[in-house]
Every structure is written in C-alpha cells, then in structure tokens.
Coordinates of C-alpha atoms and ligand atoms in Angstrom, one line a residue:
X1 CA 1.8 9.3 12.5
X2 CA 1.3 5.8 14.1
X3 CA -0.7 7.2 16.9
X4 CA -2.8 9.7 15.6
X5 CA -4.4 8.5 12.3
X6 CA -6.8 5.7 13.5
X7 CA -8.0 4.0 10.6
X8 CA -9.7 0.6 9.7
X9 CA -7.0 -0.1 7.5
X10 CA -3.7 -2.1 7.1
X11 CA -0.3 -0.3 8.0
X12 CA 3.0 -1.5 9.1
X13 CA 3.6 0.5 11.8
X14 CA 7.3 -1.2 13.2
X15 CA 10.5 -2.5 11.8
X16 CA 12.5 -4.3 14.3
X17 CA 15.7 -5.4 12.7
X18 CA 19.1 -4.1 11.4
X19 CA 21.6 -6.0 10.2
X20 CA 22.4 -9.0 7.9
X21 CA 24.4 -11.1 6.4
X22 CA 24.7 -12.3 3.0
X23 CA 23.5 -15.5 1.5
X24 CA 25.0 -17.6 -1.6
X25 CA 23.2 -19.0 -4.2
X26 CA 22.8 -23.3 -4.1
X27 CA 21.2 -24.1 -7.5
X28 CA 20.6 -27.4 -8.4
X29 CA 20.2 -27.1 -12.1
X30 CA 23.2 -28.6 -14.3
X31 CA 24.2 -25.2 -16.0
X32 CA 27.3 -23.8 -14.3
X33 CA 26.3 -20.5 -14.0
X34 CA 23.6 -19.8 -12.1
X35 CA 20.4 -19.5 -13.8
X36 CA 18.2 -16.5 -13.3
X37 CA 16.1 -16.4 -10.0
X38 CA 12.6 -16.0 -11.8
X39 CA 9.0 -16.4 -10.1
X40 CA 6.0 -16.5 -12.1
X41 CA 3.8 -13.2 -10.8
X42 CA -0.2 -14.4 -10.9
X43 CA -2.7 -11.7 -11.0
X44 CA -5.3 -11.9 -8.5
X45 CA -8.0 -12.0 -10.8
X46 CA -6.4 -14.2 -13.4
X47 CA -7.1 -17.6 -14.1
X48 CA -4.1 -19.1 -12.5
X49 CA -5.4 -17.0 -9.0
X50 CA -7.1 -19.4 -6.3
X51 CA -8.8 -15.8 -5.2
X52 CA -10.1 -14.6 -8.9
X53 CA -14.0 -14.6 -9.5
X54 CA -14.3 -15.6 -12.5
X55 CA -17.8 -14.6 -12.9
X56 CA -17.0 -11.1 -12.2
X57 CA -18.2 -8.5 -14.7
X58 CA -16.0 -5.6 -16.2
X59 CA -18.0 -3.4 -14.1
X60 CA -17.6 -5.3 -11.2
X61 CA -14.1 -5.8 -11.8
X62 CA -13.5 -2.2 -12.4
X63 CA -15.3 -0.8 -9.6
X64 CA -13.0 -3.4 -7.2
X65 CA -10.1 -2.1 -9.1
X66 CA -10.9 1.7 -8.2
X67 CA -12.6 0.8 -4.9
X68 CA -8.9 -1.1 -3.8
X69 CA -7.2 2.1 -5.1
X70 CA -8.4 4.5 -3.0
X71 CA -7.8 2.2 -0.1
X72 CA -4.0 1.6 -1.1
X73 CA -3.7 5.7 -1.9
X74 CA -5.0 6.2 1.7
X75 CA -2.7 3.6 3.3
X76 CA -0.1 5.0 1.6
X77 CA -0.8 8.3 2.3
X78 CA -1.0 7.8 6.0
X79 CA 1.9 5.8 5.7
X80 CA 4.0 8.7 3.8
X81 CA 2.7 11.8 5.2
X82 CA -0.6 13.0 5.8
X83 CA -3.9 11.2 5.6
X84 CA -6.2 11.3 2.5
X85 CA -8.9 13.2 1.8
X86 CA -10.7 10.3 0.8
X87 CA -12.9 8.2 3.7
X88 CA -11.6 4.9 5.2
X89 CA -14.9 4.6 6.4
X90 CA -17.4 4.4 3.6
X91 CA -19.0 1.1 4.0
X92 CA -18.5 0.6 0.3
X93 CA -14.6 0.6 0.5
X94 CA -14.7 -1.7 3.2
X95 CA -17.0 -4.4 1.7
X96 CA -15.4 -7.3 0.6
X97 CA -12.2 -5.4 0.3
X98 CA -10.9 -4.9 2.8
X99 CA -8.2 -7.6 2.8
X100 CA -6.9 -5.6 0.0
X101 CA -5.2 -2.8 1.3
X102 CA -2.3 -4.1 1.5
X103 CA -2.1 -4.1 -2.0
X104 CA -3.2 -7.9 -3.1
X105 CA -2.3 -7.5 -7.2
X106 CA 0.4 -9.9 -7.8
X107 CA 1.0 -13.5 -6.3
X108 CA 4.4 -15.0 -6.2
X109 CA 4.4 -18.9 -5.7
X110 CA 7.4 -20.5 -4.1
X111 CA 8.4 -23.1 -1.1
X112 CA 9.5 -22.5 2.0
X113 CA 11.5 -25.2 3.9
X114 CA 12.6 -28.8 3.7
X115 CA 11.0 -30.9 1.7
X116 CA 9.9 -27.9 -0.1
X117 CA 6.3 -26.6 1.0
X118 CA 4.1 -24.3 -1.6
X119 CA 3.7 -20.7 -0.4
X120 CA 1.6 -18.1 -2.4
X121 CA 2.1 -14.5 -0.6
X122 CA 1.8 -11.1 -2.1
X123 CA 4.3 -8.9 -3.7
X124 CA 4.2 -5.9 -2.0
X125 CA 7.0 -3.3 -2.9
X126 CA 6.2 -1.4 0.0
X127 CA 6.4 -4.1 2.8
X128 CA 10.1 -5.1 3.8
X129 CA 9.7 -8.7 5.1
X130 CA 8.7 -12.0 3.9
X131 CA 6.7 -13.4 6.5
X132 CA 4.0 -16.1 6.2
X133 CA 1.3 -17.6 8.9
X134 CA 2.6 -20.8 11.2
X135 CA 1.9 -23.6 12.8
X136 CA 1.2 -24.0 15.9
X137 CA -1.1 -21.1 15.6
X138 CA -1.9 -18.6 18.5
X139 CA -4.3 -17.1 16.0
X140 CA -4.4 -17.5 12.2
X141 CA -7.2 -16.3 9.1
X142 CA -7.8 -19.1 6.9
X143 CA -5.2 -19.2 4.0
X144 CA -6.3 -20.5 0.6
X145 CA -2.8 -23.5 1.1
X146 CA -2.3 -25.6 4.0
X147 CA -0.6 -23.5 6.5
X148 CA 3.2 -24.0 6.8
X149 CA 4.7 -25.9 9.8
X150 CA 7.7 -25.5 10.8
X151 CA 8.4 -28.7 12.6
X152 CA 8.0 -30.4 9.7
X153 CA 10.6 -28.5 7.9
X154 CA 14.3 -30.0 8.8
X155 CA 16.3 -27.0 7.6
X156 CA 14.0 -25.0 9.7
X157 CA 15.6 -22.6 12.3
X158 CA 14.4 -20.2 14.8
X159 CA 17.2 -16.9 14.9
X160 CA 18.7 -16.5 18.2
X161 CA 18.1 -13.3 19.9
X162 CA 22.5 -12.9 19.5
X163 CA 22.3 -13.7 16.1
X164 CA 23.9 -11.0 14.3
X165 CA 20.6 -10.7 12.6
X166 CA 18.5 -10.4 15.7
X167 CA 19.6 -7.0 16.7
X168 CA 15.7 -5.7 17.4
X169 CA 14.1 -3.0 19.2
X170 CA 13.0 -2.7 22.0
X171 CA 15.2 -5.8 23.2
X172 CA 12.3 -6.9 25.6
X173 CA 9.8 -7.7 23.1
X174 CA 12.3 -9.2 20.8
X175 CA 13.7 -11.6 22.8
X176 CA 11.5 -14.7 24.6
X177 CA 12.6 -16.5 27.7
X178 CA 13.8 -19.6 25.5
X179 CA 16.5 -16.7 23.9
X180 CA 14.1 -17.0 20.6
X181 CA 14.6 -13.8 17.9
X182 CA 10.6 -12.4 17.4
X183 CA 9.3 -10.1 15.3
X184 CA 6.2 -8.2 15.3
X185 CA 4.2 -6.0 12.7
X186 CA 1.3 -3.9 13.7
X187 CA -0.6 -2.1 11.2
X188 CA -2.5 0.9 11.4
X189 CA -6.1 -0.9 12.2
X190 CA -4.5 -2.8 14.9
X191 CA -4.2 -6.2 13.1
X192 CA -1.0 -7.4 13.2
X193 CA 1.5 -10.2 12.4
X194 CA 3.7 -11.6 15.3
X195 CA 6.0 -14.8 15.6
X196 CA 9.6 -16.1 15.1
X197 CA 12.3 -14.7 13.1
X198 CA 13.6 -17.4 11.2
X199 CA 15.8 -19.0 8.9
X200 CA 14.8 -21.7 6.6
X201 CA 15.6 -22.8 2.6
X202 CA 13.6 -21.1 0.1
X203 CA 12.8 -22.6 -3.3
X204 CA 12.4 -21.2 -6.6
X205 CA 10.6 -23.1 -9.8
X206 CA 10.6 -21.9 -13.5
X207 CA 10.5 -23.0 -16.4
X208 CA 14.5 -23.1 -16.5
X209 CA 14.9 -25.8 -13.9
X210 CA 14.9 -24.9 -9.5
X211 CA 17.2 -22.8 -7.6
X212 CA 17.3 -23.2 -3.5
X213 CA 18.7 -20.6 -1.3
X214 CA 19.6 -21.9 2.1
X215 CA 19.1 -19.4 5.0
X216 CA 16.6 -17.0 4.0
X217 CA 15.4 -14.9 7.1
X218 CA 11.7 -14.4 7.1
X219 CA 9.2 -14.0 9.6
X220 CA 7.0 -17.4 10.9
X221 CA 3.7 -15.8 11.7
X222 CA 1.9 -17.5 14.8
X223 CA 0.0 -14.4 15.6
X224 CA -1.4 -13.5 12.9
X225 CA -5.0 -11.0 14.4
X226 CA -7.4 -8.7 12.6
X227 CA -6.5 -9.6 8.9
X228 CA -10.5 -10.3 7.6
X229 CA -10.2 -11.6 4.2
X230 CA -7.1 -12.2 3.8
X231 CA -6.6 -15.7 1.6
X232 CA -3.1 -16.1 0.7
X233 CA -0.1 -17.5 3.2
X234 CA 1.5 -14.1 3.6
X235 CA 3.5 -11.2 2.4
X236 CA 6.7 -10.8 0.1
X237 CA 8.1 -7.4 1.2
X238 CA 10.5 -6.3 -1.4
X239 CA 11.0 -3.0 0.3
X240 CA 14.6 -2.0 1.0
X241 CA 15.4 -2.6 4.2
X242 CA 17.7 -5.5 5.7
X243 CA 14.5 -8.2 6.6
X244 CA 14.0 -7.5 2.9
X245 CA 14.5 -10.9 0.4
X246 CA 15.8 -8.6 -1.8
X247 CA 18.7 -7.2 0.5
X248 CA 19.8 -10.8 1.7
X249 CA 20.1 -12.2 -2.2
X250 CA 23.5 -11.7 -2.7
X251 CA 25.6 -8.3 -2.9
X252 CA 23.4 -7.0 -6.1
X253 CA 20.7 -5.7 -4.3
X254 CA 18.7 -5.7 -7.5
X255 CA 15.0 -6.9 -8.2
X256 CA 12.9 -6.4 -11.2
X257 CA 9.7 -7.5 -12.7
X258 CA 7.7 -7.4 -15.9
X259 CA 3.7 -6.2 -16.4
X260 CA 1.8 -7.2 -19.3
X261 CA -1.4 -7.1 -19.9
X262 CA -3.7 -7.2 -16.6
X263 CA -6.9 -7.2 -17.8
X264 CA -6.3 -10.3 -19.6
X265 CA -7.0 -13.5 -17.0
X266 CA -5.2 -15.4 -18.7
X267 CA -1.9 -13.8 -19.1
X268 CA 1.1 -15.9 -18.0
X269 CA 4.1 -14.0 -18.4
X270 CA 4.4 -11.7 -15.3
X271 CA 7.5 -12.1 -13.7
X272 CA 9.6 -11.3 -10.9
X273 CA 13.5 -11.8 -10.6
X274 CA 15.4 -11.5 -7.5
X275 CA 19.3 -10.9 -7.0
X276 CA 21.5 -10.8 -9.8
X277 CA 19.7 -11.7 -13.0
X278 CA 17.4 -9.0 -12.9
X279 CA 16.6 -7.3 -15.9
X280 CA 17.8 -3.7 -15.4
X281 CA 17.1 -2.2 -18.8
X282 CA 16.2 0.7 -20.6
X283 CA 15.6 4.2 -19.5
X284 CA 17.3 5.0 -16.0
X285 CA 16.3 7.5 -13.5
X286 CA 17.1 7.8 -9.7
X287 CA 14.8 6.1 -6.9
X288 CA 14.9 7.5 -3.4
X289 CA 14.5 5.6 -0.8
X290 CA 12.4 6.6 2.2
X291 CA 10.5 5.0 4.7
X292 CA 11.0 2.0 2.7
X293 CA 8.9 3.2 -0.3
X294 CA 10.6 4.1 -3.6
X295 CA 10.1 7.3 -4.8
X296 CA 10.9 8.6 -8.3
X297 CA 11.9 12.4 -9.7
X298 CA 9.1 13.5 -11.9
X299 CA 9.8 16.7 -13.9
X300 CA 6.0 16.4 -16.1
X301 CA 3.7 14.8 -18.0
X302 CA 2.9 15.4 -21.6
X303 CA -0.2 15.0 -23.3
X304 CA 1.3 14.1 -27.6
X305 CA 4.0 16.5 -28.1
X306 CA 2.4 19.3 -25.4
X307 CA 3.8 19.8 -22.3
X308 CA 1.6 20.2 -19.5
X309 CA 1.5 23.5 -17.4
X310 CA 2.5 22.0 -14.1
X311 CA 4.5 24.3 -11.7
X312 CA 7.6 22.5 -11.0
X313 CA 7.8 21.2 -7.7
X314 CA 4.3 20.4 -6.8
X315 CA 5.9 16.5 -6.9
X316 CA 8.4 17.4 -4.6
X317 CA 8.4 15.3 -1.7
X318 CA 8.2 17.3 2.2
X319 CA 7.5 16.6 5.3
X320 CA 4.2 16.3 5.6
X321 CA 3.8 14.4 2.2
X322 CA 3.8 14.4 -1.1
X323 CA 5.9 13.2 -4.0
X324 CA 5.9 10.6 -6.6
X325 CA 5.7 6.4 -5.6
X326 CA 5.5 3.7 -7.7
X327 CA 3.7 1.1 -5.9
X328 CA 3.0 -2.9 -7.2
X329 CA 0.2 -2.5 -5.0
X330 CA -2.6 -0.2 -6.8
X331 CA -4.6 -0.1 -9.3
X332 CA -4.9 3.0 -10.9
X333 CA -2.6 5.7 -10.5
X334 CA -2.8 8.8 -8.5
X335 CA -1.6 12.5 -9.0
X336 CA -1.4 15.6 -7.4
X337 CA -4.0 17.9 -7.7
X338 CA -3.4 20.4 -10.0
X339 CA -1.2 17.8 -12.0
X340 CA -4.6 15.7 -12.5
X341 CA -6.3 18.6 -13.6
X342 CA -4.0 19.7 -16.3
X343 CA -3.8 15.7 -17.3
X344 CA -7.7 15.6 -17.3
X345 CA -8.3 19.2 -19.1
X346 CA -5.8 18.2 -21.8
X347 CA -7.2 14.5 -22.2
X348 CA -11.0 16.1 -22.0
X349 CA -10.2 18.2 -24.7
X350 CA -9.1 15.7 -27.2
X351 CA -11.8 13.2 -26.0
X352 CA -14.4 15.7 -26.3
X353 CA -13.4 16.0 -30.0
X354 CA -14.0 12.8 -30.6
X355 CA -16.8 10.9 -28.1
X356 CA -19.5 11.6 -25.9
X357 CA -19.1 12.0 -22.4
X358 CA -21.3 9.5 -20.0
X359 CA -23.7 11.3 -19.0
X360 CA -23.4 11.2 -15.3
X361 CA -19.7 9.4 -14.2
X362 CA -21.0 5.8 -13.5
X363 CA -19.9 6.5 -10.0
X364 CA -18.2 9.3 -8.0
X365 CA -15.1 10.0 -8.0
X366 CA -14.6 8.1 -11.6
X367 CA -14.6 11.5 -13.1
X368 CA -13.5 11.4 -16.6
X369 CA -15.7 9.0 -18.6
X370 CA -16.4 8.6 -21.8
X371 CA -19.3 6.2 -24.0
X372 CA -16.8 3.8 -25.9
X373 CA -14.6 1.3 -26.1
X374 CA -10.8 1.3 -25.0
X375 CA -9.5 -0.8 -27.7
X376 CA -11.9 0.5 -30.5
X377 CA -12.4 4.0 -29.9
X378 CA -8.7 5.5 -28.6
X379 CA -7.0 4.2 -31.1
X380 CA -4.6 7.1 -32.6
X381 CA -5.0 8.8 -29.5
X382 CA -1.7 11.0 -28.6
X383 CA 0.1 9.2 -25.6
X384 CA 0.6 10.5 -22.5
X385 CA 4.4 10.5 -21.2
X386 CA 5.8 11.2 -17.6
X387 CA 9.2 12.6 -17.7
X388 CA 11.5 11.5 -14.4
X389 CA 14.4 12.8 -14.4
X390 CA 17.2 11.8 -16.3
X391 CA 15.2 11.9 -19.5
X392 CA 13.4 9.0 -18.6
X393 CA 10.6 9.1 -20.5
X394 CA 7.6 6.4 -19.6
X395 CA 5.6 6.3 -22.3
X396 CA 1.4 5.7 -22.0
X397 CA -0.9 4.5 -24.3
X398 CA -4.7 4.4 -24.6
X399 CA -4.3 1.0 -22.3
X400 CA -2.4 2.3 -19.6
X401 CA -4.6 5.6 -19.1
X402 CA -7.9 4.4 -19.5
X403 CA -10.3 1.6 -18.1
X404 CA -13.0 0.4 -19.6
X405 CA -16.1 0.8 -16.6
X406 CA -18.7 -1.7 -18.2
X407 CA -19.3 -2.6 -21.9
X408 CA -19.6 0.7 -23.6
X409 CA -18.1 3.1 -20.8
X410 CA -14.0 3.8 -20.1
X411 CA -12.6 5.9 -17.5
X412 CA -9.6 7.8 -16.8
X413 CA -7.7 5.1 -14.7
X414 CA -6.3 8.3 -12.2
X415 CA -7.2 9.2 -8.9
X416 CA -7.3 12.9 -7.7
X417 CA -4.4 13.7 -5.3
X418 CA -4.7 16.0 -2.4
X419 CA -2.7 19.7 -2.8
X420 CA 0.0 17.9 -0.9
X421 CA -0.6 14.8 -1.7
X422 CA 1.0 11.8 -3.2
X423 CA 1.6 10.6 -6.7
X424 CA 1.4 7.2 -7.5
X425 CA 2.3 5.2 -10.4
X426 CA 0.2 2.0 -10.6
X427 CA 0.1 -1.1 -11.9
X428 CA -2.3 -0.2 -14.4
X429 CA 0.6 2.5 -15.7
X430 CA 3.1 -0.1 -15.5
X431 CA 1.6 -2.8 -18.0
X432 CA 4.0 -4.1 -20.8
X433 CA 6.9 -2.6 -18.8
X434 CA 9.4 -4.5 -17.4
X435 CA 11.1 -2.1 -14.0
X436 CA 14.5 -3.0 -12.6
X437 CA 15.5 -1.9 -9.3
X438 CA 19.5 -1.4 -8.4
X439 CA 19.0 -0.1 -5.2
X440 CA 22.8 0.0 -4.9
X441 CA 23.0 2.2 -7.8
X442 CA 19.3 3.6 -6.5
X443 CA 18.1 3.4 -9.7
X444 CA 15.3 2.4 -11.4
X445 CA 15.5 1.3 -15.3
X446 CA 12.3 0.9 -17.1
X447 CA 11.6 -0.4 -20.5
X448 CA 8.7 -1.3 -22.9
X449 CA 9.1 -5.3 -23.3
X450 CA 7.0 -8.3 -24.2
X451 CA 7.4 -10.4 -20.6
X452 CA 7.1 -13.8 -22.9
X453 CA 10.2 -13.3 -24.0
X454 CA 11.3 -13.6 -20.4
X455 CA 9.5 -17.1 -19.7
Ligands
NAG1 C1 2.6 -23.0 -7.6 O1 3.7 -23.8 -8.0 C2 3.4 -25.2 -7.8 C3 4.7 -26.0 -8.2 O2 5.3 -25.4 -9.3 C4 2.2 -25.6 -8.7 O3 1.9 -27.0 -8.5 C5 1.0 -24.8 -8.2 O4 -0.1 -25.1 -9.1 C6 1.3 -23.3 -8.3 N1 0.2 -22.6 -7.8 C7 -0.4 -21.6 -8.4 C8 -1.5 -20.9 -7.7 O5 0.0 -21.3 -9.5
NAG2 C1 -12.2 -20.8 8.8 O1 -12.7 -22.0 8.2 C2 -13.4 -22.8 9.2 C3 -13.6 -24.2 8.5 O2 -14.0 -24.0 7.2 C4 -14.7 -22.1 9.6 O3 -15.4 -22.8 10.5 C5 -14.3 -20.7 10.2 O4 -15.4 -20.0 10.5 C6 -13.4 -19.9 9.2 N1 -12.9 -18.8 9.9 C7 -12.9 -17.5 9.4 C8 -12.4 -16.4 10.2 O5 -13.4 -17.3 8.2
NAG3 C1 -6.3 0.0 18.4 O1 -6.1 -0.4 19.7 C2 -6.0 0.7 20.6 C3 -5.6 0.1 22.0 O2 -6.3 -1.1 22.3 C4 -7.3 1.4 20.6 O3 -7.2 2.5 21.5 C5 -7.6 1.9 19.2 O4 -8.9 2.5 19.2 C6 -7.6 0.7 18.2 N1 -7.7 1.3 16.9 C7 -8.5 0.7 16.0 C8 -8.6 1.4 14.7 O5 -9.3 -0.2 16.3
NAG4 C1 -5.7 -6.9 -22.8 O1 -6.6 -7.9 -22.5 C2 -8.0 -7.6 -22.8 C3 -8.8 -8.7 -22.2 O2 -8.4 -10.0 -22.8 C4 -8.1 -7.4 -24.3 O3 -9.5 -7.0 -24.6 C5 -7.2 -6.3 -24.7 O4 -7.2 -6.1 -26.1 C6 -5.8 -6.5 -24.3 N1 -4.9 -5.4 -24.5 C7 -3.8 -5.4 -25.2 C8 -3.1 -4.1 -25.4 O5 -3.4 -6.4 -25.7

C-alpha cells in the first residue's frame, strides 16, 4: 500500500515500537481516590479554537466541513484498503485544507514536562502516538504555542535504545550514535515527523483539580517536514497500539469521549477521559481492531420503523477494503454504495413529501439537498438508526443526518462509498453521544448523554 498509492496527502506509513510498561497515576488533588483523567475537547471552529474563523459563513463552513471529509475518507481509504474513487488532486481539496487530513476536529489542551508547558495537539483516533514538534528544531511548521523545549523541562528524558520500550525496527534507524531511542513517521505525501522517543510528566487540568502522570512516552518531533498548514503543536494518537497514551494509562486500557453539539462555537462540554474513569455506558457492541483503526459490526440502517434493503455483508471488512470505522477525524459520514443509496432513496422519499429539492445540489457531490432549514423544517422527521451488532442501536436525528449548506439549503451529511469501500461513522453522527472504548473487553459502549453533565 505504502509504495504504490502516491498521494498529496497525510498517511502514517510506520510504527516502530512494541512493548511497554505500565504507568501509575500521581494526582495532586486532595481526594483520595483518584479523580477522573478529563480534557476539555475544543472544536476547531469553536470559539475557544486559536485556528477557528470566526467570520466564516455556514456555507463556508459547510463546504470546509465536506471538502475535509472527502480528504479524511481518502486517507483512510488508502490507509485501510484501496484508494478512493474520489481525487486527491482537485485543487479545491487541497486549498487551504490541506493541513486537515489528518483529521483536525477536536483539540485537547494539556502540558508536557516540568514546570508544566501548554500543548494543544489533535485527537486523532486513528494515529497511535502522542508526539509534538521540539526544540532544537532540524525543521519545524509554525505552531499556533511556543514550541516545547525539552531542555527546559527537568523531568525530561530521552528513551535509551535498551529501554524495554525502545525495541524498534529496523534497529539502525532507531538507534543514534549517542545510544538515543528515535522514532520516525512518514506519511503517505512524504511529510513526516522524526525525533526522540521520550519520556517526560504529562499534566492534566479540569475543572476537578490536576492530575500528573510521570513517564508518559511520546515522541519529541525535531523533524518535523512537509506538514503546510499545520497550526497546532502535534498529534494525540489514541489508536491502540503500545506508543498509544491510551495503552500506557494504567491496566484499563479504556478511553472515551462525549460529542455535543458541533455546530454550536461556543459549546464547552466536549470531553475526553483517559484510563480508568472513562465513561463506558450504554449500548455495547464489539470493536475490532486492525491496523490500528477501530472497526465496528454493522448489521443495517433503518429509516423510522423500515429496515433498509441492504444485502448483508456489503460492510464486511476484506482484504482489499471495506467495512465500517468510526473515526474522530471526519466530518460527515461515509457509506458503502449501495447502503447510501437505499439511505438516500428512503430519506428522498419522505423529504420529497414534504420540501422542495434545490434545484441543482449547491455543489457536486452534495447530492441530497433540500430548500429549508434543519431545525425548522425536519422536525418529526422519522430517525435514522444503525444497528451494530449486539443490538446496539445508534440512534440519528434530523441533526446528525443533515447539514444545513447556507441559510435556506441542508444536505445529507453522507458521503458516497466506493462498491468496496469503507463506511465511516463521523463526528457529525456522533454528536450528543458520549463513546467508551474498553479495548480490553474490545468493546465499544455508546450512549445518548448531555456532556455538561460531565464538566
Ligand atoms: C489551555 O489550558 C490552559 C491552562 O488551563 C489555558 O490557560 C489555555 O487558555 C487553554 N487553551 C485553550 C486553547 O483553551
Ligand atoms: C513562520 O513564521 C515566520 C515568522 O512569522 C515567517 O517568516 C515564516 O515565513 C513562517 N513560515 C511558514 C512556513 O509559514
Ligand atoms: C516521495 O518521495 C519519493 C522519493 O524521494 C518520490 O519518489 C515520490 O514521488 C514522493 N512522493 C510524493 C507524493 O511527493
Ligand atoms: C446546534 O447549534 C446550532 C448553532 O448554534 C443551533 O442552531 C442548533 O439549534 C443546535 N442544535 C441543537 C440540537 O441544539
């Protein structure tokens, strides 16, 4: 895959490390148990988001929401199975978006070292390390915080290539001639992260007081070449493998976060929780694991109380691609093709009952578009629920499924798959849920939930 699919855009193309050990919890709070470890999740076009434009209009936003999505569905795609049919060349994706294909939704805001430094990176469930840009800098892009240094940081420590968490691939690149651990990421457009594997304290601020964790391995970017655009300090990966945050918290092995409303700039509730206190809730249903992605068992989609006609296994995953992610990273959401179709025919027919259809889709491919307003017009409409296995039933309303386009024009907020293609379920579908992820157990629990009463 790495070698034939040359594209402009952003893929992790190595992962260098196997195993780790396990970190305790240091909180400095006065309660005796230790307090949930919570960061507040910023949208990137929120308020609270140093990279929002605030002057921004709902078209604009909404054509950089669907513009970003197809650029996440075809890194994903080329990162899962086969490329998508959709161009990574179009000069319109690429404008001013470029930076985004990593899948820049949420921010999480937390320090790195000692004294405790501010780092804002993205949350990117399908990345598995945290790494962030250094000083001194061989090559850095300009970061919207002053870029961390590590000299500055006592608790700061570079891993020894013998360091039971050093054990890397291939053993040449891995290791320097001063017997330093390194790491290196290389995406698909040639850009590419590279540095010290590192340990240093990481700290966590909520609401409910500060937790350190002492000896967090993440990767100190000194390389850091091709990534245009790019604002924020870094990346959290909270993919499951062992560079992961998320697999050196503790024994749990458990994450989750909570969605609510992200067209609203100035939401505040968005959470994520790491280790132990996650929130795992609700509806369960198996995740697989694979290639670092978490994949879930769909069995259909219903449109009210009809079933849609959709052969069973066309989510199946293979080979060559397919199946059913869900990503933090897109938009929209994404289905197979002939699933999309019976979604769209059954939606069109209800729609059609009750609006007028744009005339011509604002733009190609938003295909199903109607004149009217999401929260005026679609009120009363039947939801639309995906059934994973498990009877896990996630639930849809009018505000999950559609986008409004510009003042008096919604969308379906669904891209059209490939006939092999992936399935994605996006952020847009995951609003007012809140997901937790046991990836002991591998599962994933899911419920409808107000993320205030979280804060
Ligand atoms: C990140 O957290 C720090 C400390 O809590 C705060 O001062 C800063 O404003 C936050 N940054 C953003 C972008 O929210
Ligand atoms: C980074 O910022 C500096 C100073 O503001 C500017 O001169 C330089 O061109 C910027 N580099 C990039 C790649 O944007
Ligand atoms: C990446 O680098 C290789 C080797 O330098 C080159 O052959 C290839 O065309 C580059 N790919 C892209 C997308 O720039
Ligand atoms: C989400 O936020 C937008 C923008 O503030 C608002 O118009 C809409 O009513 C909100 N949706 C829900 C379900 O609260």
């Amino acid at each position: 895959m790495e070698t034939t699919f040359a594209s402009s855009h952003s893929l992790f193309l190595f992962f260098f490390f196997t195993t780790f050990i396990s970190f305790s919890f240091a909180t400095t709070a006065s309660t005796t148990k230790p307090h949930r470890l919570a960061i507040k999740l910023i949208h990137r076009d929120s308020i609270f988001s140093p990279f929002s434009n605030p002057k921004a209009t709902i078209r604009e936003r909404a054509e950089r929401a669907f513009q970003t999505s197809i650029s996440r569905l075809a890194y994903l795609q080329a990162k899962t199975g086969r490329p998508s049919s959709y161009s990574f060349h179009s000069n319109d994706i690429q404008a001013g978006v470029i930076a985004d294909n990593e899948g820049i939704q949420f921010l999480a805001n937390f320090s790195i070292g000692t004294p405790p430094v501010q780092t804002l990176v993205t949350m990117a469930t399908g990345s598995d390390l945290l790494w962030v840009q250094c000083l001194p800098c061989t090559k850095c892009y300009n970061q919207s915080i002053p870029i961390f240094d590590p000299s500055k940081s006592s608790t700061y420590s570079i891993l020894s290539c013998d360091s039971p968490s050093c054990i890397i691939l291939p053993r040449d690149k891995a290791c320097d001639s001063s017997q330093h651990c390194n790491y290196e990421y290389r995406f698909i457009d040639n850009a590419s992260t590279k540095g010290n594997l590192a340990t240093d304290v990481l700290t966590f601020e909520s609401s409910k007081g500060t937790t350190t964790i002492p000896n967090m391995v993440f990767g100190c970017g000194h390389e850091n070449e091709g990534m245009t655009g790019r604002q924020e300090a870094g990346t959290l990966g909270l993919g499951y493998k062992e560079t992961s945050i998320v697999y050196q918290i503790g024994s749990d092995k458990k994450f989750s976060y909570c969605i609510g409303n992200i067209s609203d700039p100035s939401y505040a509730y968005n959470q994520l929780v790491l280790g132990s206190g996650a929130i795992i809730e609700g509806y369960s249903t198996p995740i697989e694991i694979y290639n670092g992605f978490y994949y879930l068992n769909l069995e259909g989609i219903s449109v009210g109380n009809e079933n849609l006609n959709i052969t069973p296994g066309i989510f199946d995953r293979t080979d060559s691609g397919g199946g059913v992610i869900i990503d933090s990273g897109m938009t929209y959401s994404a289905l197979q093709i002939d699933a999309y179709n019976a979604l769209s025919v059954a939606l069109e027919k209800l729609l059609d009952q009750i609006l007028e259809k744009a005339t011509a889709p604002p733009s190609e491919p938003f295909k199903l578009c109607y004149k009217g307003v999401v929260g005026r017009d679609l009120t009363g409409l039947p939801v639309v629920t995906f059934h994973f296995a498990d009877d896990a039933d996630m639930v849809l309303d009018e505000w999950s499924m559609f986008m409004q386009y510009n003042e008096d024009v919604f969308c379906m907020a669904v891209l059209q798959g490939d006939l092999d293609g992936l399935s994605v379920i996006g952020t847009m579908a995951q609003q007012y849920f809140n997901f937790g992820y046991d990836l002991v157990a591998k599962k994933l629990s899911f419920e409808v939930i107000d993320c205030e009463v979280l804060a």
